[in-house]
Amino acid sequence: MPPSPAHSPRRESMPFWPAVSVLAGCGVLLGTLVAAVATRASPFAVDTALHAWMLDHRPSWARQLAIIVTDTGSGAPAYALAALAGTLARRTAHWRGALTGVLALASAQLARMALASALARPRPPSADWAAKAGGWSMPSGHTTTSMVVALLFTLAVHRRVHGRGRPLLLAVPGIWATTVGLTRIYLGMHWPTDVAAGWLLAGCWAASATLVVLLWRRRADHALSMERQHT
């Protein structure tokens, strides 16, 4: 009896080292950044310099455009996009895909909120904000959220799209998420290192989630193989 597509040899041969490498790299960088922030009472020089530059280059039309972009990276729009990405990633049982997308984003949000509460880093002065904001500064919530959603969409495109337009579609989610992160700096509500921490946290989350899925699949494949040996 040939193996089913759900338990194909190709899936069993997927290596762990790419996810481990990403987790190690992002984890070391994020840990170093968090440790540096935890031992400082003031922002980094690069934070204050870039923050000041943004304030000096922020015309009204650019602020309004940045607000529109930034609003897509959190709250209901972000969860709706996560559900859509999960739906597109599955060929059947779309409701499970949507639920998976929402739960995946929620898990990343929980990790971010825990880290933000532990660090309790203040935001830039509220007088510099071009929109409303709340909560602690690092890691940036919009940045983390949008990058996790972008990673889910990238997975969906990788599974569902083929042809010459595929490279462009693979790049679009990452470009959108990067832009959302940059708007947080531009609007004066986050230090640049808050945004960097959000991107690194999203990388850690993606690598960890990949390892969990790979371990679960290896275990399921092993159980199926043992079952076949006894039938």
JSON list of C-alpha atoms in Angstrom, two decimals:
[
{"chain": "A", "resi": 1, "resn": "MET", "atom": "CA", "xyz": [0.00, 0.00, 0.00]},
{"chain": "A", "resi": 2, "resn": "PRO", "atom": "CA", "xyz": [1.68, 3.30, -1.04]},
{"chain": "A", "resi": 3, "resn": "PRO", "atom": "CA", "xyz": [2.01, 6.08, 1.49]},
{"chain": "A", "resi": 4, "resn": "SER", "atom": "CA", "xyz": [-0.62, 8.78, 1.44]},
{"chain": "A", "resi": 5, "resn": "PRO", "atom": "CA", "xyz": [0.30, 12.34, 0.45]},
{"chain": "A", "resi": 6, "resn": "ALA", "atom": "CA", "xyz": [-0.05, 13.38, 4.08]},
{"chain": "A", "resi": 7, "resn": "HIS", "atom": "CA", "xyz": [2.80, 11.04, 4.98]},
{"chain": "A", "resi": 8, "resn": "SER", "atom": "CA", "xyz": [5.02, 11.31, 1.95]},
{"chain": "A", "resi": 9, "resn": "PRO", "atom": "CA", "xyz": [8.75, 10.52, 2.05]},
{"chain": "A", "resi": 10, "resn": "ARG", "atom": "CA", "xyz": [9.43, 14.09, 0.89]},
{"chain": "A", "resi": 11, "resn": "ARG", "atom": "CA", "xyz": [7.87, 15.48, 4.02]},
{"chain": "A", "resi": 12, "resn": "GLU", "atom": "CA", "xyz": [9.76, 13.03, 6.22]},
{"chain": "A", "resi": 13, "resn": "SER", "atom": "CA", "xyz": [13.06, 14.20, 4.76]},
{"chain": "A", "resi": 14, "resn": "MET", "atom": "CA", "xyz": [12.54, 17.88, 5.65]},
{"chain": "A", "resi": 15, "resn": "PRO", "atom": "CA", "xyz": [15.62, 18.95, 7.64]},
{"chain": "A", "resi": 16, "resn": "PHE", "atom": "CA", "xyz": [15.56, 20.66, 11.01]},
{"chain": "A", "resi": 17, "resn": "TRP", "atom": "CA", "xyz": [18.71, 22.72, 10.57]},
{"chain": "A", "resi": 18, "resn": "PRO", "atom": "CA", "xyz": [17.19, 25.72, 8.69]},
{"chain": "A", "resi": 19, "resn": "ALA", "atom": "CA", "xyz": [14.66, 26.35, 11.47]},
{"chain": "A", "resi": 20, "resn": "VAL", "atom": "CA", "xyz": [17.26, 25.72, 14.15]},
{"chain": "A", "resi": 21, "resn": "SER", "atom": "CA", "xyz": [19.64, 28.16, 12.47]},
{"chain": "A", "resi": 22, "resn": "VAL", "atom": "CA", "xyz": [16.98, 30.88, 12.22]},
{"chain": "A", "resi": 23, "resn": "LEU", "atom": "CA", "xyz": [15.93, 30.34, 15.83]},
{"chain": "A", "resi": 24, "resn": "ALA", "atom": "CA", "xyz": [19.54, 30.50, 17.03]},
{"chain": "A", "resi": 25, "resn": "GLY", "atom": "CA", "xyz": [20.37, 33.61, 15.01]},
{"chain": "A", "resi": 26, "resn": "CYS", "atom": "CA", "xyz": [17.23, 35.56, 15.84]},
{"chain": "A", "resi": 27, "resn": "GLY", "atom": "CA", "xyz": [17.32, 34.33, 19.44]},
{"chain": "A", "resi": 28, "resn": "VAL", "atom": "CA", "xyz": [20.88, 35.52, 20.02]},
{"chain": "A", "resi": 29, "resn": "LEU", "atom": "CA", "xyz": [20.22, 38.92, 18.45]},
{"chain": "A", "resi": 30, "resn": "LEU", "atom": "CA", "xyz": [16.94, 39.39, 20.31]},
{"chain": "A", "resi": 31, "resn": "GLY", "atom": "CA", "xyz": [18.48, 38.25, 23.59]},
{"chain": "A", "resi": 32, "resn": "THR", "atom": "CA", "xyz": [21.39, 40.65, 23.17]},
{"chain": "A", "resi": 33, "resn": "LEU", "atom": "CA", "xyz": [19.05, 43.54, 22.38]},
{"chain": "A", "resi": 34, "resn": "VAL", "atom": "CA", "xyz": [16.74, 42.76, 25.29]},
{"chain": "A", "resi": 35, "resn": "ALA", "atom": "CA", "xyz": [19.68, 42.48, 27.70]},
{"chain": "A", "resi": 36, "resn": "ALA", "atom": "CA", "xyz": [21.04, 45.82, 26.52]},
{"chain": "A", "resi": 37, "resn": "VAL", "atom": "CA", "xyz": [17.67, 47.54, 26.94]},
{"chain": "A", "resi": 38, "resn": "ALA", "atom": "CA", "xyz": [17.15, 46.01, 30.38]},
{"chain": "A", "resi": 39, "resn": "THR", "atom": "CA", "xyz": [20.40, 47.54, 31.65]},
{"chain": "A", "resi": 40, "resn": "ARG", "atom": "CA", "xyz": [19.74, 51.06, 30.31]},
{"chain": "A", "resi": 41, "resn": "ALA", "atom": "CA", "xyz": [17.58, 53.84, 31.67]},
{"chain": "A", "resi": 42, "resn": "SER", "atom": "CA", "xyz": [17.60, 55.81, 28.42]},
{"chain": "A", "resi": 43, "resn": "PRO", "atom": "CA", "xyz": [17.17, 55.02, 24.69]},
{"chain": "A", "resi": 44, "resn": "PHE", "atom": "CA", "xyz": [20.13, 54.18, 22.50]},
{"chain": "A", "resi": 45, "resn": "ALA", "atom": "CA", "xyz": [21.80, 56.97, 20.53]},
{"chain": "A", "resi": 46, "resn": "VAL", "atom": "CA", "xyz": [20.60, 55.41, 17.28]},
{"chain": "A", "resi": 47, "resn": "ASP", "atom": "CA", "xyz": [17.05, 55.47, 18.64]},
{"chain": "A", "resi": 48, "resn": "THR", "atom": "CA", "xyz": [17.05, 59.15, 19.49]},
{"chain": "A", "resi": 49, "resn": "ALA", "atom": "CA", "xyz": [18.86, 60.13, 16.29]},
{"chain": "A", "resi": 50, "resn": "LEU", "atom": "CA", "xyz": [16.47, 58.31, 13.96]},
{"chain": "A", "resi": 51, "resn": "HIS", "atom": "CA", "xyz": [13.47, 59.41, 16.00]},
{"chain": "A", "resi": 52, "resn": "ALA", "atom": "CA", "xyz": [14.51, 63.05, 15.68]},
{"chain": "A", "resi": 53, "resn": "TRP", "atom": "CA", "xyz": [15.12, 62.68, 11.94]},
{"chain": "A", "resi": 54, "resn": "MET", "atom": "CA", "xyz": [11.65, 61.22, 11.43]},
{"chain": "A", "resi": 55, "resn": "LEU", "atom": "CA", "xyz": [10.04, 64.11, 13.28]},
{"chain": "A", "resi": 56, "resn": "ASP", "atom": "CA", "xyz": [11.82, 66.57, 11.00]},
{"chain": "A", "resi": 57, "resn": "HIS", "atom": "CA", "xyz": [10.68, 64.77, 7.83]},
{"chain": "A", "resi": 58, "resn": "ARG", "atom": "CA", "xyz": [6.98, 64.17, 8.47]},
{"chain": "A", "resi": 59, "resn": "PRO", "atom": "CA", "xyz": [4.67, 66.24, 6.23]},
{"chain": "A", "resi": 60, "resn": "SER", "atom": "CA", "xyz": [0.92, 65.97, 6.80]},
{"chain": "A", "resi": 61, "resn": "TRP", "atom": "CA", "xyz": [0.21, 63.82, 3.72]},
{"chain": "A", "resi": 62, "resn": "ALA", "atom": "CA", "xyz": [2.93, 61.33, 4.70]},
{"chain": "A", "resi": 63, "resn": "ARG", "atom": "CA", "xyz": [1.59, 61.08, 8.24]},
{"chain": "A", "resi": 64, "resn": "GLN", "atom": "CA", "xyz": [-1.90, 60.27, 6.95]},
{"chain": "A", "resi": 65, "resn": "LEU", "atom": "CA", "xyz": [-0.57, 57.63, 4.58]},
{"chain": "A", "resi": 66, "resn": "ALA", "atom": "CA", "xyz": [1.52, 56.08, 7.36]},
{"chain": "A", "resi": 67, "resn": "ILE", "atom": "CA", "xyz": [-1.53, 55.93, 9.64]},
{"chain": "A", "resi": 68, "resn": "ILE", "atom": "CA", "xyz": [-3.51, 54.07, 6.97]},
{"chain": "A", "resi": 69, "resn": "VAL", "atom": "CA", "xyz": [-0.71, 51.54, 6.51]},
{"chain": "A", "resi": 70, "resn": "THR", "atom": "CA", "xyz": [-0.05, 51.10, 10.22]},
{"chain": "A", "resi": 71, "resn": "ASP", "atom": "CA", "xyz": [-3.75, 50.41, 10.95]},
{"chain": "A", "resi": 72, "resn": "THR", "atom": "CA", "xyz": [-3.59, 47.27, 8.79]},
{"chain": "A", "resi": 73, "resn": "GLY", "atom": "CA", "xyz": [-0.95, 45.74, 11.05]},
{"chain": "A", "resi": 74, "resn": "SER", "atom": "CA", "xyz": [-2.88, 45.15, 14.25]},
{"chain": "A", "resi": 75, "resn": "GLY", "atom": "CA", "xyz": [-6.26, 44.42, 15.78]},
{"chain": "A", "resi": 76, "resn": "ALA", "atom": "CA", "xyz": [-9.18, 43.10, 13.76]},
{"chain": "A", "resi": 77, "resn": "PRO", "atom": "CA", "xyz": [-7.57, 43.68, 10.32]},
{"chain": "A", "resi": 78, "resn": "ALA", "atom": "CA", "xyz": [-4.52, 41.65, 11.30]},
{"chain": "A", "resi": 79, "resn": "TYR", "atom": "CA", "xyz": [-6.57, 38.74, 12.64]},
{"chain": "A", "resi": 80, "resn": "ALA", "atom": "CA", "xyz": [-8.77, 38.81, 9.54]},
{"chain": "A", "resi": 81, "resn": "LEU", "atom": "CA", "xyz": [-5.64, 38.63, 7.37]},
{"chain": "A", "resi": 82, "resn": "ALA", "atom": "CA", "xyz": [-4.27, 35.78, 9.50]},
{"chain": "A", "resi": 83, "resn": "ALA", "atom": "CA", "xyz": [-7.53, 33.86, 9.05]},
{"chain": "A", "resi": 84, "resn": "LEU", "atom": "CA", "xyz": [-7.41, 34.47, 5.30]},
{"chain": "A", "resi": 85, "resn": "ALA", "atom": "CA", "xyz": [-3.80, 33.30, 5.11]},
{"chain": "A", "resi": 86, "resn": "GLY", "atom": "CA", "xyz": [-4.65, 30.14, 7.02]},
{"chain": "A", "resi": 87, "resn": "THR", "atom": "CA", "xyz": [-7.62, 29.49, 4.73]},
{"chain": "A", "resi": 88, "resn": "LEU", "atom": "CA", "xyz": [-5.49, 29.89, 1.61]},
{"chain": "A", "resi": 89, "resn": "ALA", "atom": "CA", "xyz": [-2.80, 27.61, 3.01]},
{"chain": "A", "resi": 90, "resn": "ARG", "atom": "CA", "xyz": [-5.21, 24.65, 3.16]},
{"chain": "A", "resi": 91, "resn": "ARG", "atom": "CA", "xyz": [-6.67, 22.92, 0.13]},
{"chain": "A", "resi": 92, "resn": "THR", "atom": "CA", "xyz": [-9.52, 21.43, 2.18]},
{"chain": "A", "resi": 93, "resn": "ALA", "atom": "CA", "xyz": [-11.20, 22.16, 5.53]},
{"chain": "A", "resi": 94, "resn": "HIS", "atom": "CA", "xyz": [-10.75, 25.88, 5.09]},
{"chain": "A", "resi": 95, "resn": "TRP", "atom": "CA", "xyz": [-12.31, 26.69, 8.45]},
{"chain": "A", "resi": 96, "resn": "ARG", "atom": "CA", "xyz": [-9.49, 24.76, 10.13]},
{"chain": "A", "resi": 97, "resn": "GLY", "atom": "CA", "xyz": [-6.99, 26.82, 8.21]},
{"chain": "A", "resi": 98, "resn": "ALA", "atom": "CA", "xyz": [-8.67, 30.04, 9.32]},
{"chain": "A", "resi": 99, "resn": "LEU", "atom": "CA", "xyz": [-8.69, 28.88, 12.94]},
{"chain": "A", "resi": 100, "resn": "THR", "atom": "CA", "xyz": [-5.05, 27.85, 12.69]},
{"chain": "A", "resi": 101, "resn": "GLY", "atom": "CA", "xyz": [-4.11, 31.27, 11.36]},
{"chain": "A", "resi": 102, "resn": "VAL", "atom": "CA", "xyz": [-5.91, 33.06, 14.18]},
{"chain": "A", "resi": 103, "resn": "LEU", "atom": "CA", "xyz": [-4.42, 30.80, 16.86]},
{"chain": "A", "resi": 104, "resn": "ALA", "atom": "CA", "xyz": [-0.95, 31.17, 15.36]},
{"chain": "A", "resi": 105, "resn": "LEU", "atom": "CA", "xyz": [-1.18, 34.95, 15.53]},
{"chain": "A", "resi": 106, "resn": "ALA", "atom": "CA", "xyz": [-2.58, 34.80, 19.06]},
{"chain": "A", "resi": 107, "resn": "SER", "atom": "CA", "xyz": [0.35, 32.67, 20.22]},
{"chain": "A", "resi": 108, "resn": "ALA", "atom": "CA", "xyz": [2.83, 35.22, 18.84]},
{"chain": "A", "resi": 109, "resn": "GLN", "atom": "CA", "xyz": [0.87, 38.03, 20.51]},
{"chain": "A", "resi": 110, "resn": "LEU", "atom": "CA", "xyz": [1.04, 36.28, 23.87]},
{"chain": "A", "resi": 111, "resn": "ALA", "atom": "CA", "xyz": [4.80, 35.91, 23.59]},
{"chain": "A", "resi": 112, "resn": "ARG", "atom": "CA", "xyz": [5.16, 39.57, 22.62]},
{"chain": "A", "resi": 113, "resn": "MET", "atom": "CA", "xyz": [3.00, 40.83, 25.47]},
{"chain": "A", "resi": 114, "resn": "ALA", "atom": "CA", "xyz": [4.89, 38.72, 27.99]},
{"chain": "A", "resi": 115, "resn": "LEU", "atom": "CA", "xyz": [8.23, 40.08, 26.79]},
{"chain": "A", "resi": 116, "resn": "ALA", "atom": "CA", "xyz": [6.92, 43.66, 26.67]},
{"chain": "A", "resi": 117, "resn": "SER", "atom": "CA", "xyz": [5.59, 43.42, 30.22]},
{"chain": "A", "resi": 118, "resn": "ALA", "atom": "CA", "xyz": [8.88, 41.97, 31.47]},
{"chain": "A", "resi": 119, "resn": "LEU", "atom": "CA", "xyz": [10.92, 44.77, 29.87]},
{"chain": "A", "resi": 120, "resn": "ALA", "atom": "CA", "xyz": [8.44, 47.60, 30.58]},
{"chain": "A", "resi": 121, "resn": "ARG", "atom": "CA", "xyz": [10.30, 49.92, 28.21]},
{"chain": "A", "resi": 122, "resn": "PRO", "atom": "CA", "xyz": [8.68, 53.37, 27.90]},
{"chain": "A", "resi": 123, "resn": "ARG", "atom": "CA", "xyz": [7.64, 54.69, 24.50]},
{"chain": "A", "resi": 124, "resn": "PRO", "atom": "CA", "xyz": [8.99, 57.90, 23.00]},
{"chain": "A", "resi": 125, "resn": "PRO", "atom": "CA", "xyz": [7.39, 61.09, 24.40]},
{"chain": "A", "resi": 126, "resn": "SER", "atom": "CA", "xyz": [3.66, 61.15, 23.66]},
{"chain": "A", "resi": 127, "resn": "ALA", "atom": "CA", "xyz": [3.96, 64.66, 22.24]},
{"chain": "A", "resi": 128, "resn": "ASP", "atom": "CA", "xyz": [5.82, 63.10, 19.28]},
{"chain": "A", "resi": 129, "resn": "TRP", "atom": "CA", "xyz": [3.06, 60.62, 18.43]},
{"chain": "A", "resi": 130, "resn": "ALA", "atom": "CA", "xyz": [1.07, 61.16, 15.26]},
{"chain": "A", "resi": 131, "resn": "ALA", "atom": "CA", "xyz": [-1.62, 58.65, 16.34]},
{"chain": "A", "resi": 132, "resn": "LYS", "atom": "CA", "xyz": [-2.91, 56.93, 19.46]},
{"chain": "A", "resi": 133, "resn": "ALA", "atom": "CA", "xyz": [-0.82, 54.21, 21.11]},
{"chain": "A", "resi": 134, "resn": "GLY", "atom": "CA", "xyz": [-0.88, 52.12, 24.25]},
{"chain": "A", "resi": 135, "resn": "GLY", "atom": "CA", "xyz": [1.19, 49.58, 26.12]},
{"chain": "A", "resi": 136, "resn": "TRP", "atom": "CA", "xyz": [4.91, 49.20, 26.49]},
{"chain": "A", "resi": 137, "resn": "SER", "atom": "CA", "xyz": [7.34, 50.00, 23.71]},
{"chain": "A", "resi": 138, "resn": "MET", "atom": "CA", "xyz": [9.45, 46.85, 23.09]},
{"chain": "A", "resi": 139, "resn": "PRO", "atom": "CA", "xyz": [8.81, 44.75, 21.10]},
{"chain": "A", "resi": 140, "resn": "SER", "atom": "CA", "xyz": [6.53, 46.74, 18.79]},
{"chain": "A", "resi": 141, "resn": "GLY", "atom": "CA", "xyz": [3.14, 45.03, 18.64]},
{"chain": "A", "resi": 142, "resn": "HIS", "atom": "CA", "xyz": [2.24, 46.17, 15.13]},
{"chain": "A", "resi": 143, "resn": "THR", "atom": "CA", "xyz": [5.65, 45.10, 13.88]},
{"chain": "A", "resi": 144, "resn": "THR", "atom": "CA", "xyz": [5.49, 41.63, 15.40]},
{"chain": "A", "resi": 145, "resn": "THR", "atom": "CA", "xyz": [1.88, 41.09, 14.36]},
{"chain": "A", "resi": 146, "resn": "SER", "atom": "CA", "xyz": [2.30, 42.20, 10.77]},
{"chain": "A", "resi": 147, "resn": "MET", "atom": "CA", "xyz": [5.44, 40.11, 10.26]},
{"chain": "A", "resi": 148, "resn": "VAL", "atom": "CA", "xyz": [3.74, 36.98, 11.64]},
{"chain": "A", "resi": 149, "resn": "VAL", "atom": "CA", "xyz": [0.79, 37.59, 9.30]},
{"chain": "A", "resi": 150, "resn": "ALA", "atom": "CA", "xyz": [3.24, 38.11, 6.42]},
{"chain": "A", "resi": 151, "resn": "LEU", "atom": "CA", "xyz": [4.94, 34.80, 7.20]},
{"chain": "A", "resi": 152, "resn": "LEU", "atom": "CA", "xyz": [1.56, 33.04, 7.18]},
{"chain": "A", "resi": 153, "resn": "PHE", "atom": "CA", "xyz": [0.76, 34.58, 3.78]},
{"chain": "A", "resi": 154, "resn": "THR", "atom": "CA", "xyz": [4.18, 33.62, 2.45]},
{"chain": "A", "resi": 155, "resn": "LEU", "atom": "CA", "xyz": [3.45, 30.02, 3.44]},
{"chain": "A", "resi": 156, "resn": "ALA", "atom": "CA", "xyz": [0.06, 30.20, 1.72]},
{"chain": "A", "resi": 157, "resn": "VAL", "atom": "CA", "xyz": [1.60, 31.59, -1.49]},
{"chain": "A", "resi": 158, "resn": "HIS", "atom": "CA", "xyz": [4.33, 28.95, -1.40]},
{"chain": "A", "resi": 159, "resn": "ARG", "atom": "CA", "xyz": [1.70, 26.20, -1.23]},
{"chain": "A", "resi": 160, "resn": "ARG", "atom": "CA", "xyz": [-0.90, 27.56, -3.62]},
{"chain": "A", "resi": 161, "resn": "VAL", "atom": "CA", "xyz": [0.78, 29.74, -6.25]},
{"chain": "A", "resi": 162, "resn": "HIS", "atom": "CA", "xyz": [2.96, 28.55, -9.13]},
{"chain": "A", "resi": 163, "resn": "GLY", "atom": "CA", "xyz": [4.22, 30.25, -12.24]},
{"chain": "A", "resi": 164, "resn": "ARG", "atom": "CA", "xyz": [6.13, 33.39, -13.13]},
{"chain": "A", "resi": 165, "resn": "GLY", "atom": "CA", "xyz": [4.22, 35.60, -10.72]},
{"chain": "A", "resi": 166, "resn": "ARG", "atom": "CA", "xyz": [5.16, 33.51, -7.71]},
{"chain": "A", "resi": 167, "resn": "PRO", "atom": "CA", "xyz": [8.39, 35.35, -6.71]},
{"chain": "A", "resi": 168, "resn": "LEU", "atom": "CA", "xyz": [6.56, 38.69, -6.67]},
{"chain": "A", "resi": 169, "resn": "LEU", "atom": "CA", "xyz": [3.70, 37.32, -4.62]},
{"chain": "A", "resi": 170, "resn": "LEU", "atom": "CA", "xyz": [6.16, 35.76, -2.18]},
{"chain": "A", "resi": 171, "resn": "ALA", "atom": "CA", "xyz": [7.79, 39.16, -1.68]},
{"chain": "A", "resi": 172, "resn": "VAL", "atom": "CA", "xyz": [4.61, 41.23, -1.23]},
{"chain": "A", "resi": 173, "resn": "PRO", "atom": "CA", "xyz": [3.75, 40.09, 2.35]},
{"chain": "A", "resi": 174, "resn": "GLY", "atom": "CA", "xyz": [7.26, 40.81, 3.60]},
{"chain": "A", "resi": 175, "resn": "ILE", "atom": "CA", "xyz": [7.29, 44.25, 1.96]},
{"chain": "A", "resi": 176, "resn": "TRP", "atom": "CA", "xyz": [3.95, 45.09, 3.58]},
{"chain": "A", "resi": 177, "resn": "ALA", "atom": "CA", "xyz": [5.09, 43.93, 7.03]},
{"chain": "A", "resi": 178, "resn": "THR", "atom": "CA", "xyz": [8.37, 45.83, 6.75]},
{"chain": "A", "resi": 179, "resn": "THR", "atom": "CA", "xyz": [6.46, 48.96, 5.80]},
{"chain": "A", "resi": 180, "resn": "VAL", "atom": "CA", "xyz": [4.12, 48.58, 8.78]},
{"chain": "A", "resi": 181, "resn": "GLY", "atom": "CA", "xyz": [7.12, 48.32, 11.09]},
{"chain": "A", "resi": 182, "resn": "LEU", "atom": "CA", "xyz": [8.72, 51.42, 9.62]},
{"chain": "A", "resi": 183, "resn": "THR", "atom": "CA", "xyz": [5.50, 53.40, 10.07]},
{"chain": "A", "resi": 184, "resn": "ARG", "atom": "CA", "xyz": [5.73, 52.79, 13.82]},
{"chain": "A", "resi": 185, "resn": "ILE", "atom": "CA", "xyz": [9.00, 54.71, 13.83]},
{"chain": "A", "resi": 186, "resn": "TYR", "atom": "CA", "xyz": [7.77, 57.32, 11.39]},
{"chain": "A", "resi": 187, "resn": "LEU", "atom": "CA", "xyz": [4.68, 58.05, 13.47]},
{"chain": "A", "resi": 188, "resn": "GLY", "atom": "CA", "xyz": [6.86, 58.55, 16.55]},
{"chain": "A", "resi": 189, "resn": "MET", "atom": "CA", "xyz": [5.27, 55.80, 18.65]},
{"chain": "A", "resi": 190, "resn": "HIS", "atom": "CA", "xyz": [8.23, 53.41, 18.80]},
{"chain": "A", "resi": 191, "resn": "TRP", "atom": "CA", "xyz": [11.99, 53.55, 18.97]},
{"chain": "A", "resi": 192, "resn": "PRO", "atom": "CA", "xyz": [13.76, 51.89, 16.02]},
{"chain": "A", "resi": 193, "resn": "THR", "atom": "CA", "xyz": [15.08, 49.13, 18.28]},
{"chain": "A", "resi": 194, "resn": "ASP", "atom": "CA", "xyz": [11.48, 48.32, 19.29]},
{"chain": "A", "resi": 195, "resn": "VAL", "atom": "CA", "xyz": [10.77, 47.55, 15.64]},
{"chain": "A", "resi": 196, "resn": "ALA", "atom": "CA", "xyz": [13.95, 45.52, 15.27]},
{"chain": "A", "resi": 197, "resn": "ALA", "atom": "CA", "xyz": [12.91, 43.49, 18.33]},
{"chain": "A", "resi": 198, "resn": "GLY", "atom": "CA", "xyz": [9.50, 42.87, 16.77]},
{"chain": "A", "resi": 199, "resn": "TRP", "atom": "CA", "xyz": [11.06, 41.50, 13.61]},
{"chain": "A", "resi": 200, "resn": "LEU", "atom": "CA", "xyz": [13.46, 39.29, 15.57]},
{"chain": "A", "resi": 201, "resn": "LEU", "atom": "CA", "xyz": [10.64, 37.99, 17.77]},
{"chain": "A", "resi": 202, "resn": "ALA", "atom": "CA", "xyz": [8.61, 37.12, 14.68]},
{"chain": "A", "resi": 203, "resn": "GLY", "atom": "CA", "xyz": [11.62, 35.22, 13.34]},
{"chain": "A", "resi": 204, "resn": "CYS", "atom": "CA", "xyz": [11.95, 33.30, 16.61]},
{"chain": "A", "resi": 205, "resn": "TRP", "atom": "CA", "xyz": [8.24, 32.51, 16.58]},
{"chain": "A", "resi": 206, "resn": "ALA", "atom": "CA", "xyz": [8.32, 31.27, 12.97]},
{"chain": "A", "resi": 207, "resn": "ALA", "atom": "CA", "xyz": [11.34, 29.06, 13.58]},
{"chain": "A", "resi": 208, "resn": "SER", "atom": "CA", "xyz": [9.84, 27.64, 16.79]},
{"chain": "A", "resi": 209, "resn": "ALA", "atom": "CA", "xyz": [6.51, 26.95, 15.10]},
{"chain": "A", "resi": 210, "resn": "THR", "atom": "CA", "xyz": [8.31, 25.21, 12.23]},
{"chain": "A", "resi": 211, "resn": "LEU", "atom": "CA", "xyz": [10.22, 22.98, 14.63]},
{"chain": "A", "resi": 212, "resn": "VAL", "atom": "CA", "xyz": [7.03, 22.06, 16.48]},
{"chain": "A", "resi": 213, "resn": "VAL", "atom": "CA", "xyz": [5.32, 21.11, 13.22]},
{"chain": "A", "resi": 214, "resn": "LEU", "atom": "CA", "xyz": [8.33, 19.11, 12.02]},
{"chain": "A", "resi": 215, "resn": "LEU", "atom": "CA", "xyz": [8.61, 17.23, 15.31]},
{"chain": "A", "resi": 216, "resn": "TRP", "atom": "CA", "xyz": [4.89, 16.48, 15.31]},
{"chain": "A", "resi": 217, "resn": "ARG", "atom": "CA", "xyz": [5.05, 15.22, 11.72]},
{"chain": "A", "resi": 218, "resn": "ARG", "atom": "CA", "xyz": [8.10, 13.06, 12.40]},
{"chain": "A", "resi": 219, "resn": "ARG", "atom": "CA", "xyz": [6.32, 11.53, 15.37]},
{"chain": "A", "resi": 220, "resn": "ALA", "atom": "CA", "xyz": [3.15, 10.93, 13.35]},
{"chain": "A", "resi": 221, "resn": "ASP", "atom": "CA", "xyz": [5.13, 9.40, 10.47]},
{"chain": "A", "resi": 222, "resn": "HIS", "atom": "CA", "xyz": [7.01, 7.14, 12.88]},
{"chain": "A", "resi": 223, "resn": "ALA", "atom": "CA", "xyz": [3.77, 6.00, 14.48]},
{"chain": "A", "resi": 224, "resn": "LEU", "atom": "CA", "xyz": [2.29, 5.25, 11.04]},
{"chain": "A", "resi": 225, "resn": "SER", "atom": "CA", "xyz": [5.41, 3.33, 10.04]},
{"chain": "A", "resi": 226, "resn": "MET", "atom": "CA", "xyz": [5.25, 1.21, 13.21]},
{"chain": "A", "resi": 227, "resn": "GLU", "atom": "CA", "xyz": [1.56, 0.55, 12.63]},
{"chain": "A", "resi": 228, "resn": "ARG", "atom": "CA", "xyz": [2.26, -0.69, 9.10]},
{"chain": "A", "resi": 229, "resn": "GLN", "atom": "CA", "xyz": [4.98, -2.98, 10.34]},
{"chain": "A", "resi": 230, "resn": "HIS", "atom": "CA", "xyz": [2.49, -4.69, 12.66]},
{"chain": "A", "resi": 231, "resn": "THR", "atom": "CA", "xyz": [-0.24, -5.14, 10.01]}
]
